[in-house]
Tab-separated table of C-alpha atoms and ligand atoms in Angstrom:
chain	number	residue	atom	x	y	z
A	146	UNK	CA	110.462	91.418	115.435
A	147	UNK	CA	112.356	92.324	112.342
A	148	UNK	CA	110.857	91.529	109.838
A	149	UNK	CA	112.685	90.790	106.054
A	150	UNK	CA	112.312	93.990	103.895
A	151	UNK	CA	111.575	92.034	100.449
A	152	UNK	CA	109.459	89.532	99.211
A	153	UNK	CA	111.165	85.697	98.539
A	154	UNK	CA	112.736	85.167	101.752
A	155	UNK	CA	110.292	82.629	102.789
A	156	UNK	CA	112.821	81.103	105.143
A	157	UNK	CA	112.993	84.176	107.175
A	158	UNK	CA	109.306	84.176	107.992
A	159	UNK	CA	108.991	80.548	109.014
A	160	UNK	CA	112.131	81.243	111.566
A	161	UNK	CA	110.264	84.045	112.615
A	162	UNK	CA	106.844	82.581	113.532
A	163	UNK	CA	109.416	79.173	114.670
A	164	UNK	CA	107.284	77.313	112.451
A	165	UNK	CA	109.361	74.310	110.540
A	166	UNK	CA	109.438	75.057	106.294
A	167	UNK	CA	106.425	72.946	105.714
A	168	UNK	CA	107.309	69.925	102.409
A	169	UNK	CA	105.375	71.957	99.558
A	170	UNK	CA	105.665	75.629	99.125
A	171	UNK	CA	104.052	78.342	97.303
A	172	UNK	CA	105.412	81.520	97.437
A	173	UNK	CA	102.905	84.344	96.821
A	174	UNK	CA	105.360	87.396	98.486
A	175	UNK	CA	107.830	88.081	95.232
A	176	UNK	CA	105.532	89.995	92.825
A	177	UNK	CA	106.771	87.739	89.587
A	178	UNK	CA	105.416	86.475	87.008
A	179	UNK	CA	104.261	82.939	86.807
A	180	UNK	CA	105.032	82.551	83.123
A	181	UNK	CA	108.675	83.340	82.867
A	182	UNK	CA	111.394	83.070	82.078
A	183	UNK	CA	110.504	82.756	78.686
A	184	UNK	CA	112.286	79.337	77.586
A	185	UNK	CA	115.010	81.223	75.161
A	186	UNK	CA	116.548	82.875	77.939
A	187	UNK	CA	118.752	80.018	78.490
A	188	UNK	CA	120.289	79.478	74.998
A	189	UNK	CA	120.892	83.230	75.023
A	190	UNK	CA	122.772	83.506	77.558
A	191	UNK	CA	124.798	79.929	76.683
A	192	UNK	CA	124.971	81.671	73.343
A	193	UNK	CA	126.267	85.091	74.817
A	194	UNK	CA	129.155	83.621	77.224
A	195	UNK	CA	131.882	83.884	74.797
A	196	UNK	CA	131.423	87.705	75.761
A	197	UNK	CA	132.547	87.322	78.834
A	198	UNK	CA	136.166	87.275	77.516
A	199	UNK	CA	135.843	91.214	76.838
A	200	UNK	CA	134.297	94.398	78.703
A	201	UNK	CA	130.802	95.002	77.828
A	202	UNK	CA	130.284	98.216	75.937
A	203	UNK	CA	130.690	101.296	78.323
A	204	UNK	CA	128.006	102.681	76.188
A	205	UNK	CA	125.909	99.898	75.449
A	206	UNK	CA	124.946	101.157	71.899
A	207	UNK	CA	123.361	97.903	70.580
A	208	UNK	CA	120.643	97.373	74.035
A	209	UNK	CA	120.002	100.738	73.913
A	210	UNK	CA	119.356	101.174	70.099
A	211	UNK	CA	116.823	97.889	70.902
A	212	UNK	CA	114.928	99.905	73.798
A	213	UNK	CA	114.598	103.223	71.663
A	214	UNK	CA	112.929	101.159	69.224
A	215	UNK	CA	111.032	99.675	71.474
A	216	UNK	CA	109.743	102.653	73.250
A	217	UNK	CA	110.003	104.894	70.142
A	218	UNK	CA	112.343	107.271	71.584
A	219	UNK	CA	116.113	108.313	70.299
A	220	UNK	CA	118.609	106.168	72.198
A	221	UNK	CA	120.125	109.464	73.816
A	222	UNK	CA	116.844	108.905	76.051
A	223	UNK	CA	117.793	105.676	77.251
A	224	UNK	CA	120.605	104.546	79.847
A	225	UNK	CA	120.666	101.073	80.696
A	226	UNK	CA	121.218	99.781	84.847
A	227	UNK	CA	121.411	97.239	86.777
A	228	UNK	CA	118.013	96.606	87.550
A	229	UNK	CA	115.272	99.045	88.665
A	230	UNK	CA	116.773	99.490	91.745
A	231	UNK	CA	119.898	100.439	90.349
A	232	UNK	CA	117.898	103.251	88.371
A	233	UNK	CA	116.110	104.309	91.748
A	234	UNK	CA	119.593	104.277	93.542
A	235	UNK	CA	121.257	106.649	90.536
A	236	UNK	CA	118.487	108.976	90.616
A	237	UNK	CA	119.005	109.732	94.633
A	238	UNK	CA	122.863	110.221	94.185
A	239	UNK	CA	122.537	112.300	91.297
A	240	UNK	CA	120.133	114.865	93.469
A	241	UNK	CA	122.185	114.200	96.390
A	242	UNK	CA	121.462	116.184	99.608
A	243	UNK	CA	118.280	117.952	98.074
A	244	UNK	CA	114.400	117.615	99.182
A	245	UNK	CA	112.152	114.491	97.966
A	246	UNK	CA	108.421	113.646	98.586
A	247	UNK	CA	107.289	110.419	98.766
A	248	UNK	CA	104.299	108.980	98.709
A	249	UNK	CA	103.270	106.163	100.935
A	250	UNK	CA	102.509	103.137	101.449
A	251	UNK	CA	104.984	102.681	98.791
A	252	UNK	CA	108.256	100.561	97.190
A	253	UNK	CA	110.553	101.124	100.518
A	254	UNK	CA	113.543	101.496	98.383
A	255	UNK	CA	112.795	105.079	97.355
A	256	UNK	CA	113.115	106.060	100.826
A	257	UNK	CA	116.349	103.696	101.322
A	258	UNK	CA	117.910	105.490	98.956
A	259	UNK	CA	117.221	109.178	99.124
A	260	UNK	CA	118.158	108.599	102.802
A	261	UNK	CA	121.548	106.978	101.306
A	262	UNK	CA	122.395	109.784	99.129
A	263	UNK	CA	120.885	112.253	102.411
A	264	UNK	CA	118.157	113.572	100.622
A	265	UNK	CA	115.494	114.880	103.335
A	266	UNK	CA	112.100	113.472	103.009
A	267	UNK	CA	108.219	114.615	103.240
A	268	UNK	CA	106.544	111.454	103.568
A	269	UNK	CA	102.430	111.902	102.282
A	270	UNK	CA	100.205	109.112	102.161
A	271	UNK	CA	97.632	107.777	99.809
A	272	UNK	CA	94.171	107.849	101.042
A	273	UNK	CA	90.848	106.219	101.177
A	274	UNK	CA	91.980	102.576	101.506
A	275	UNK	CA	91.220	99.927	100.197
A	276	UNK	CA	91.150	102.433	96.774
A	277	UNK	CA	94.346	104.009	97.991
A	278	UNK	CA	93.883	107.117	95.859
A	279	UNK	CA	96.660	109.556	95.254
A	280	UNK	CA	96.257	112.869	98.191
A	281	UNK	CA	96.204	115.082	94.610
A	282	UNK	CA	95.504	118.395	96.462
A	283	UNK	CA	98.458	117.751	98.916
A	284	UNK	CA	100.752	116.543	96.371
A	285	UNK	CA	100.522	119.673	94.231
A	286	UNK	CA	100.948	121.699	97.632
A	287	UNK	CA	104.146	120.038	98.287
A	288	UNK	CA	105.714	120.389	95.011
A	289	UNK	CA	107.271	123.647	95.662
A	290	UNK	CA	109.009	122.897	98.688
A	291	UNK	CA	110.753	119.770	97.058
A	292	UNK	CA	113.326	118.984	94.150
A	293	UNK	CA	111.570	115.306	92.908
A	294	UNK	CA	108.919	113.128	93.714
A	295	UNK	CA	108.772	109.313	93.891
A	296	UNK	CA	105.716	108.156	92.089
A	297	UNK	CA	104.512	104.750	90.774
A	298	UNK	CA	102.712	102.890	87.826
A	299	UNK	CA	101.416	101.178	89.067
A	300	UNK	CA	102.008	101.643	92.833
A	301	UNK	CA	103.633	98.698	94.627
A	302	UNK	CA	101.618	97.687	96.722
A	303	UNK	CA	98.520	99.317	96.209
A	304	UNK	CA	97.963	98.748	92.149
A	305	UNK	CA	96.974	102.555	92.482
A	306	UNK	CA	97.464	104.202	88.884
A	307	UNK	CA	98.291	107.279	87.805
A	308	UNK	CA	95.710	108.500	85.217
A	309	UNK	CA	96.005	111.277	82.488
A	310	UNK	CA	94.819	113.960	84.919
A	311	UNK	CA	96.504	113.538	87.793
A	312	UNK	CA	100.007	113.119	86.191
A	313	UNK	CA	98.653	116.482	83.669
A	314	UNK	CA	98.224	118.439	86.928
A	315	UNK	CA	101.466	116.676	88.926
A	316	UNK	CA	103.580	117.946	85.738
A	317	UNK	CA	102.982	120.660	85.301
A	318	UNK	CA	102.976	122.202	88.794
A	319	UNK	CA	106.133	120.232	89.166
A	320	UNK	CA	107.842	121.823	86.159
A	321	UNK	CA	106.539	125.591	87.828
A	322	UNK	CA	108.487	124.895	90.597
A	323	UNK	CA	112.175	123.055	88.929
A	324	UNK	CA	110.762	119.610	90.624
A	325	UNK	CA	111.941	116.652	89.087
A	326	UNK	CA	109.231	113.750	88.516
A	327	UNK	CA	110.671	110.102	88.552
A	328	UNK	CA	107.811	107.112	87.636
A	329	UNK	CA	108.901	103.782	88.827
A	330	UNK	CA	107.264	101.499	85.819
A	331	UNK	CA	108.825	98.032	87.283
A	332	UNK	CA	105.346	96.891	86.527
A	333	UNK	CA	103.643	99.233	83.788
A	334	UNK	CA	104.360	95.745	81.175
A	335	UNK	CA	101.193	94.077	82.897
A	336	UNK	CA	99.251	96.581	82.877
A	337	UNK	CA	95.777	95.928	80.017
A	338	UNK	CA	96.282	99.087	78.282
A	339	UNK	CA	99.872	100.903	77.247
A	340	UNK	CA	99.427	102.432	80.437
A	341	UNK	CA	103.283	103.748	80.358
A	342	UNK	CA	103.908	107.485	80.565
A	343	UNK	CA	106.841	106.829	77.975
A	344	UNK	CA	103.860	109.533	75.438
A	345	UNK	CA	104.512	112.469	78.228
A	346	UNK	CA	108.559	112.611	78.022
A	347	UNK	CA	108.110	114.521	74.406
A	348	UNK	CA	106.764	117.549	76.275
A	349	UNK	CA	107.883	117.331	80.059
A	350	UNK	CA	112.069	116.951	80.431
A	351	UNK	CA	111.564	117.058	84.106
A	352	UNK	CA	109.831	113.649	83.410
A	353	UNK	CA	112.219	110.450	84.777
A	354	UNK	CA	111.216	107.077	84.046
A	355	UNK	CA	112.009	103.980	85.622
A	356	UNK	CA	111.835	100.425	84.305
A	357	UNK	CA	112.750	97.241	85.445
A	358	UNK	CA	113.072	93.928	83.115
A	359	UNK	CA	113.191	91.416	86.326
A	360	UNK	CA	109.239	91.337	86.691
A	361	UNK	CA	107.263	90.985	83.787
A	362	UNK	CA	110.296	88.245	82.593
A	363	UNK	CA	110.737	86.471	85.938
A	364	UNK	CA	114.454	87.626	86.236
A	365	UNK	CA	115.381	88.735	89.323
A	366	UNK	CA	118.765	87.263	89.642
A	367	UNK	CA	119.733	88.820	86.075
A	368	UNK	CA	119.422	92.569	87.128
A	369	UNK	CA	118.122	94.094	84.168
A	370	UNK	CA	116.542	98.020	84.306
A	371	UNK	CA	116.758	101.035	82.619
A	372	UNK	CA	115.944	104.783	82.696
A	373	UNK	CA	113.917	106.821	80.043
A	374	UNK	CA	114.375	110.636	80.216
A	375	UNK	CA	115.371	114.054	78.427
A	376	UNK	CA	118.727	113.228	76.970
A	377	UNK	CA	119.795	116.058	78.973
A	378	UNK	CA	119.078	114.285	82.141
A	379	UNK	CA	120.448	110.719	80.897
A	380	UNK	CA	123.612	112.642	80.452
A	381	UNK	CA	124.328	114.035	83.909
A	382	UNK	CA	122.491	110.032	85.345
A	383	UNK	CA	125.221	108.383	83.095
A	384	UNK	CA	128.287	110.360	84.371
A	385	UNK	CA	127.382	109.233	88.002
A	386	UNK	CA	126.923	105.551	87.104
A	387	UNK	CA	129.790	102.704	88.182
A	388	UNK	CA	130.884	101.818	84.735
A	389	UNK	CA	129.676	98.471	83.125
A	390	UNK	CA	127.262	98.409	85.629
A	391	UNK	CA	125.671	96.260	83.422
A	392	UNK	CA	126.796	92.951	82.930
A	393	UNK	CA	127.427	91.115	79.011
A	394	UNK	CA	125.244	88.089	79.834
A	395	UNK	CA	122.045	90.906	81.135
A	396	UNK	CA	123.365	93.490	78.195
A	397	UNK	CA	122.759	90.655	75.144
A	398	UNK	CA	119.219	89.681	76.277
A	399	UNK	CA	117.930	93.169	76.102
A	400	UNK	CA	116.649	92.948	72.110
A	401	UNK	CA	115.228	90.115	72.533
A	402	UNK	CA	113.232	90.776	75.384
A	403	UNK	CA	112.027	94.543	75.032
A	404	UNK	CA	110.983	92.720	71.301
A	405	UNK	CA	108.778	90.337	72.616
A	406	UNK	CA	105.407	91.393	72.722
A	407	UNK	CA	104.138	87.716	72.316
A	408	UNK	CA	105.463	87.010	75.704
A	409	UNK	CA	103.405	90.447	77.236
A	410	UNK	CA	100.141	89.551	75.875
A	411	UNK	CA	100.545	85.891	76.647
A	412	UNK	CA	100.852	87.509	80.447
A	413	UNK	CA	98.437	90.285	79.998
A	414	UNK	CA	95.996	87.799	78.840
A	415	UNK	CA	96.885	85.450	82.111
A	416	UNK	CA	96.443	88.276	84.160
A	417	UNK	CA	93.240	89.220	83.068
A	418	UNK	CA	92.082	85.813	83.832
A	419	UNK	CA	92.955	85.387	86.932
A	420	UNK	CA	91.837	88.687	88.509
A	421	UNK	CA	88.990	88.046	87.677
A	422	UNK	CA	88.769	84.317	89.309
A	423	UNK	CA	90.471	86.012	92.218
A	424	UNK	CA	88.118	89.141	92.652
A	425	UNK	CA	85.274	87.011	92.595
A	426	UNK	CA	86.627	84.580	95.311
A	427	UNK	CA	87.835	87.110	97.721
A	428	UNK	CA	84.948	89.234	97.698
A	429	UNK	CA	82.828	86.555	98.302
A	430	UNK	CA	84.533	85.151	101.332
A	431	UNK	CA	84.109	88.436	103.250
A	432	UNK	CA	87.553	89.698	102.662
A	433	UNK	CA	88.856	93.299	101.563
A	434	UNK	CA	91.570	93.729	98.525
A	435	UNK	CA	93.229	96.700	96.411
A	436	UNK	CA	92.215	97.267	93.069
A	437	UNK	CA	93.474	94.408	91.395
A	438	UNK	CA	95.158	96.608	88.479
A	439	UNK	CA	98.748	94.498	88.249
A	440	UNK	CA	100.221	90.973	89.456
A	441	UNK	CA	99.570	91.922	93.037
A	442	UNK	CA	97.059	92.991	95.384
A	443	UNK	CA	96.613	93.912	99.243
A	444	UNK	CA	94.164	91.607	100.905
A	445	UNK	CA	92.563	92.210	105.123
A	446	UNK	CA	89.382	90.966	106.699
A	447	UNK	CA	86.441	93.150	105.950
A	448	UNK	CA	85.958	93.769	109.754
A	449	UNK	CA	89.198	95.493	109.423
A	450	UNK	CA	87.572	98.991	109.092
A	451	UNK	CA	85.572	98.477	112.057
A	452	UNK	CA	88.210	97.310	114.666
A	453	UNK	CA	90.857	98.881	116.620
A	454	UNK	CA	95.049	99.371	114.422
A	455	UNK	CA	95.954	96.992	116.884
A	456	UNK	CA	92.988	94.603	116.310
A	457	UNK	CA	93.125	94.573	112.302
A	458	UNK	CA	97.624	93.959	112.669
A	459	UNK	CA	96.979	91.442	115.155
A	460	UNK	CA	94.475	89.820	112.920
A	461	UNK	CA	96.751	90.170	109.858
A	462	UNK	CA	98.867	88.303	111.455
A	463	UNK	CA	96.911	85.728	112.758
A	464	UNK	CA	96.061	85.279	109.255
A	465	UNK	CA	99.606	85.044	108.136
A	466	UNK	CA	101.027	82.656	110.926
A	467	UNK	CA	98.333	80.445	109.495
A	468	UNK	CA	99.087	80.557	106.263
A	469	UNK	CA	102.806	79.837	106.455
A	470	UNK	CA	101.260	76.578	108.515
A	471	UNK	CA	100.047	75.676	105.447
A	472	UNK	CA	103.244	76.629	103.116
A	473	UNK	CA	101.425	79.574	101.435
A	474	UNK	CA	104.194	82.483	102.053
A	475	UNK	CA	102.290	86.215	101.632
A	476	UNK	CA	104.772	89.332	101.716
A	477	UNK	CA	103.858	91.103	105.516
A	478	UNK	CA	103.582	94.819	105.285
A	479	UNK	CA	105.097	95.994	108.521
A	480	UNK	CA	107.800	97.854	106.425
A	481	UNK	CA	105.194	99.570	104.008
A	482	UNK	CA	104.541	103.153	105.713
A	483	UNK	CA	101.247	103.571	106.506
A	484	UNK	CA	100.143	99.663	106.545
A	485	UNK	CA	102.174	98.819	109.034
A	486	UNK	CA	101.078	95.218	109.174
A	487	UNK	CA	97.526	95.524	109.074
A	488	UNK	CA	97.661	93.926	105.270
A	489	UNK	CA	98.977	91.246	103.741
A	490	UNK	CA	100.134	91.189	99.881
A	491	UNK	CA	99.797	88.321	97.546
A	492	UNK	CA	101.207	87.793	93.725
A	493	UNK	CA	99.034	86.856	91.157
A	494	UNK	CA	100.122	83.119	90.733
A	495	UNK	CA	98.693	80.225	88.757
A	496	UNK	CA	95.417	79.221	88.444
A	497	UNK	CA	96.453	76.212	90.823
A	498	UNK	CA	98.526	78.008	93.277
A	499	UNK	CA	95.569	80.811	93.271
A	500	UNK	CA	92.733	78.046	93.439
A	501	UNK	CA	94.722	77.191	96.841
A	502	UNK	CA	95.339	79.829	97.925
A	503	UNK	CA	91.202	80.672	98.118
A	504	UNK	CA	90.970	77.553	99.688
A	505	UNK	CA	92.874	78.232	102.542
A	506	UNK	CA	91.440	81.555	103.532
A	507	UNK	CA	88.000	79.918	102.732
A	508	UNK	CA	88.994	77.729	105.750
A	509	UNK	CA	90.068	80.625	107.600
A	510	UNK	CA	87.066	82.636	107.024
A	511	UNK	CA	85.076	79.825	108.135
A	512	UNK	CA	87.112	79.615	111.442
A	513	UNK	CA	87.269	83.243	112.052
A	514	UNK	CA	83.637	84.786	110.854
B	33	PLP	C1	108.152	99.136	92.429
B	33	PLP	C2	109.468	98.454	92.252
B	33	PLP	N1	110.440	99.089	91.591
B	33	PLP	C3	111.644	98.523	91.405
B	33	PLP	C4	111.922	97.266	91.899
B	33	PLP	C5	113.280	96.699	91.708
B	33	PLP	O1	113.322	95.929	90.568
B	33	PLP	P1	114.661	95.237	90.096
B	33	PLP	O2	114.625	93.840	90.591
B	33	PLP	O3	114.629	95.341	88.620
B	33	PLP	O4	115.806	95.991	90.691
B	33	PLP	C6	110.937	96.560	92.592
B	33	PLP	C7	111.217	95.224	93.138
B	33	PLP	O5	110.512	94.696	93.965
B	33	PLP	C8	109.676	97.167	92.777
B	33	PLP	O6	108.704	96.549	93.429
C-alpha cells in the first residue's frame, strides 16, 4: 500500500481502505490547532494586499525586528522561511553531503531532506515506548562521527521532550566534536511552560533552532517559519536561501502573531483541558498513549506489548479501517521509522470532536476486549 506521508489527506485513506468519504468528518491526522486562525488574520491580510504591487523586503527587517523582540534576541539571530519545512530543507543544503543522526520515530522530513541535499544518515531510535525516551548514552556516542543532529521539542510524534539535562549533556559533547545541533520547535508554543531552548543559544552557537508559525495559528496554507541561531550561522543559512522566499501577505502577519500571547494561553489553557479529559478516557478503556505533552499523542491497544509486530500493525489497522467507517480520520504511522504502523496518532481536537472520538473506540474496545 502506499500510504500518504502527511496528515490532512483524508481522501487518500478512504480510497485506500475503498471505503466511500462518509457525510460528516473529523479530521484528527493534521496536528493543528482547533482554535485558529485567530479571527484578525483575515483583515490583515485584506489590509496587506496592496503589497503585493512591490517585492517583499529581501531582508525582511520589520518581521524580523518583531521576532527578536519576541524571543529577546538581536535580529541578526533571526532569518525568516517559508515555513518550518523550509527551515529544515535550508539547514540540509547548507551542510550538504556531510553526516547527520537522526533520531526516530520522528518528523520524516528531516530524513527527506538530508537525503535531498545527500547527507548520509545514522538512524537511532527512541526507546522504552510508550515513554519514548531519548537513547542519551547512544546519542552522545554518535556525536563524533556526525556533523548535526535532528532533534525535537517536542518530538512529533512521540510528545517526548528534551529536558535541561539531556540537551546540557547533547551540547556540549556536540560542540567537542564541531557537531551542529538543530531543534525543530514547530510545536514548543503549546507547550505549559516556556519550554523553548531559545535561553541556550547565548552560550552554544552550534545551537540551530527551528520554528514554524503554521501550528499553534492554524496556518498551514500561509507558510510561515523561521530559524533562530548564532548570527554567524544565519549568515551562511541566508546566502543559500531562494530570495523572497517569503511571501508579503505571510511577511506582514509576523508582528502580529509572534505578539500575541493572548492567543497562546487561550490554547495552552485548551490544551491543558483536554489532556486531561483525554488521559482519563483512554486509560480507562484499556488503551496505551504517549505522554500527552503537546496537541498530539500516539494511541495502540494495551495488548499491544504482549502480541506478535505483525499482530499489534494488523490490529492498528483494524482499528483505523474502523474508524474512517465512522468519518474519524487518525494519521497511520507506517512512514514513522520504528512504528511502522503499529500506532495510530490523533490531534488534540475539541471537546466535541474529542468526546467522539472516545466514543468510538469505547465501541471498539467493547467489540474487541
Ligand atoms: C515537527 C514538524 N516540524 C515542521 C513541520 C513543518 O511545518 P510547516 O508547515 O511550518 O512547514 C511539521 C509539520 O507537520 C512538523 O510536524
Amino acid at each position: 500500500m502506499q500510504w500518504p506521508s502527511h496528515g490532512g489527506q483524508p481522501e487518500q485513506m478512504w480510497n485506500m481502505f475503498h471505503q466511500s468519504r462518509p457525510q460528516s468528518v473529523l479530521d484528527f491526522s493534521a496536528n493543528l490547532n482547533p482554535l485558529g486562525p485567530p479571527d484578525y488574520i483575515q483583515e490583515l491580510i485584506f489590509s496587506a494586499l496592496k503589497q503585493i504591487r512591490r517585492y517583499p523586503d529581501p531582508n525582511y527587517e520589520e518581521p524580523r525586528q518583531a521576532i527578536a523582540q519576541a524571543e529577546g534576541l538581536p535580529s541578526e539571530k533571526v532569518l525568516l522561511t517559508n515555513g518550518g519545512a523550509e527551515a529544515i530543507f535550508l539547514v540540509a543544503h547548507w551542510l550538504r553531503n556531510k553526516r547527520a543522526l537522526i533520531v526516530h520515530p520522528t518528523f520524516g522530513e528531516y530524513e527527506r531532506a538530508c537525503q535531498q541535499h545527500g547527507l548520509q544518515i545514522t538512524p537511532l531510535f527512541l526507546s522504552h515506548p510508550p515513554r519514548f525516551e531519548w537513547p542519551l548514552g547512544e546519542i552522545v556516542a554518535h556525536l563524533s562521527d556526525v556533523d548535526v543532529i535532528f532533534l525535537a521539542q517536542p518530538n512529533n510524534p512521540t510528545g517526548t521532550l528534551l529536558d535541561a539535562d539531556t540537551i546540557r549533556s547533547i551540547l556540549s559533547a556536540a560542540r567537542r566534536h564541531g557537531c551542529y545541533v538543530v531543534v525543530d520547535e514547530a510545536f514548543v508554543d503549546f507547550l505549559p511552560q516556556a519550554d523553548s531552548l531559545t535561553p541556550w543559544l547565548k552560550e552554544a552557537p552550534h545551537l540551530i533552532l527551528l520554528r514554524s508559525l503554521t501550528k499553534m495559528f492554524t496556518i498551514p496554507g500561509l507558510r510561515l517559519g523561521y530559524i533562530l541561531a548564532d548570527e554567524a550561522v544565519i549568515e551562511e543559512l541566508a546566502a543559500k536561501q531562494m530570495p523572497w522566499s517569503v511571501n508579503a501577505l505571510a511577511a506582514a502577519l509576523i508582528p502580529h502573531l509572534v505578539a500575541d500571547q493572548t492567543f497562546v494561553a487561550r490554547t495552552r489553557d485548551w490544551l491543558l483541558a483536554e489532556t486531561q479529559f483525554l488521559r482519563t478516557a483512554l486509560t480507562g478503556l484499556k488503551f496505551e498513549t504517549s505522554p500527552f505533552t503537546a496537541n498530539f499523542y500516539l494511541l495502540r491497544d494495551g495488548r499491544s506489548e504482549r502480541w506478535s509486530k505483525e499482530q499489534a500493525v494488523s490490529e492498528a489497522e483494524a482499528l483505523l479501517a474502523f474508524l474512517l467507517g465512522k468519518g474519524i480520520v487518525p494519521r497511520h504511522t507506517h512512514t514513522f521509522k520504528g512504528l511502522d504502523g503499529e500506532w495510530l496518532r490523533f490531534a488534540v481536537r475539541s471537546r466535541e470532536e474529542n468526546e467522539k472520538l472516545v466514543a468510538a473506540l469505547a465501541e471498539w474496545t467493547e467489540q474487541r476486549w
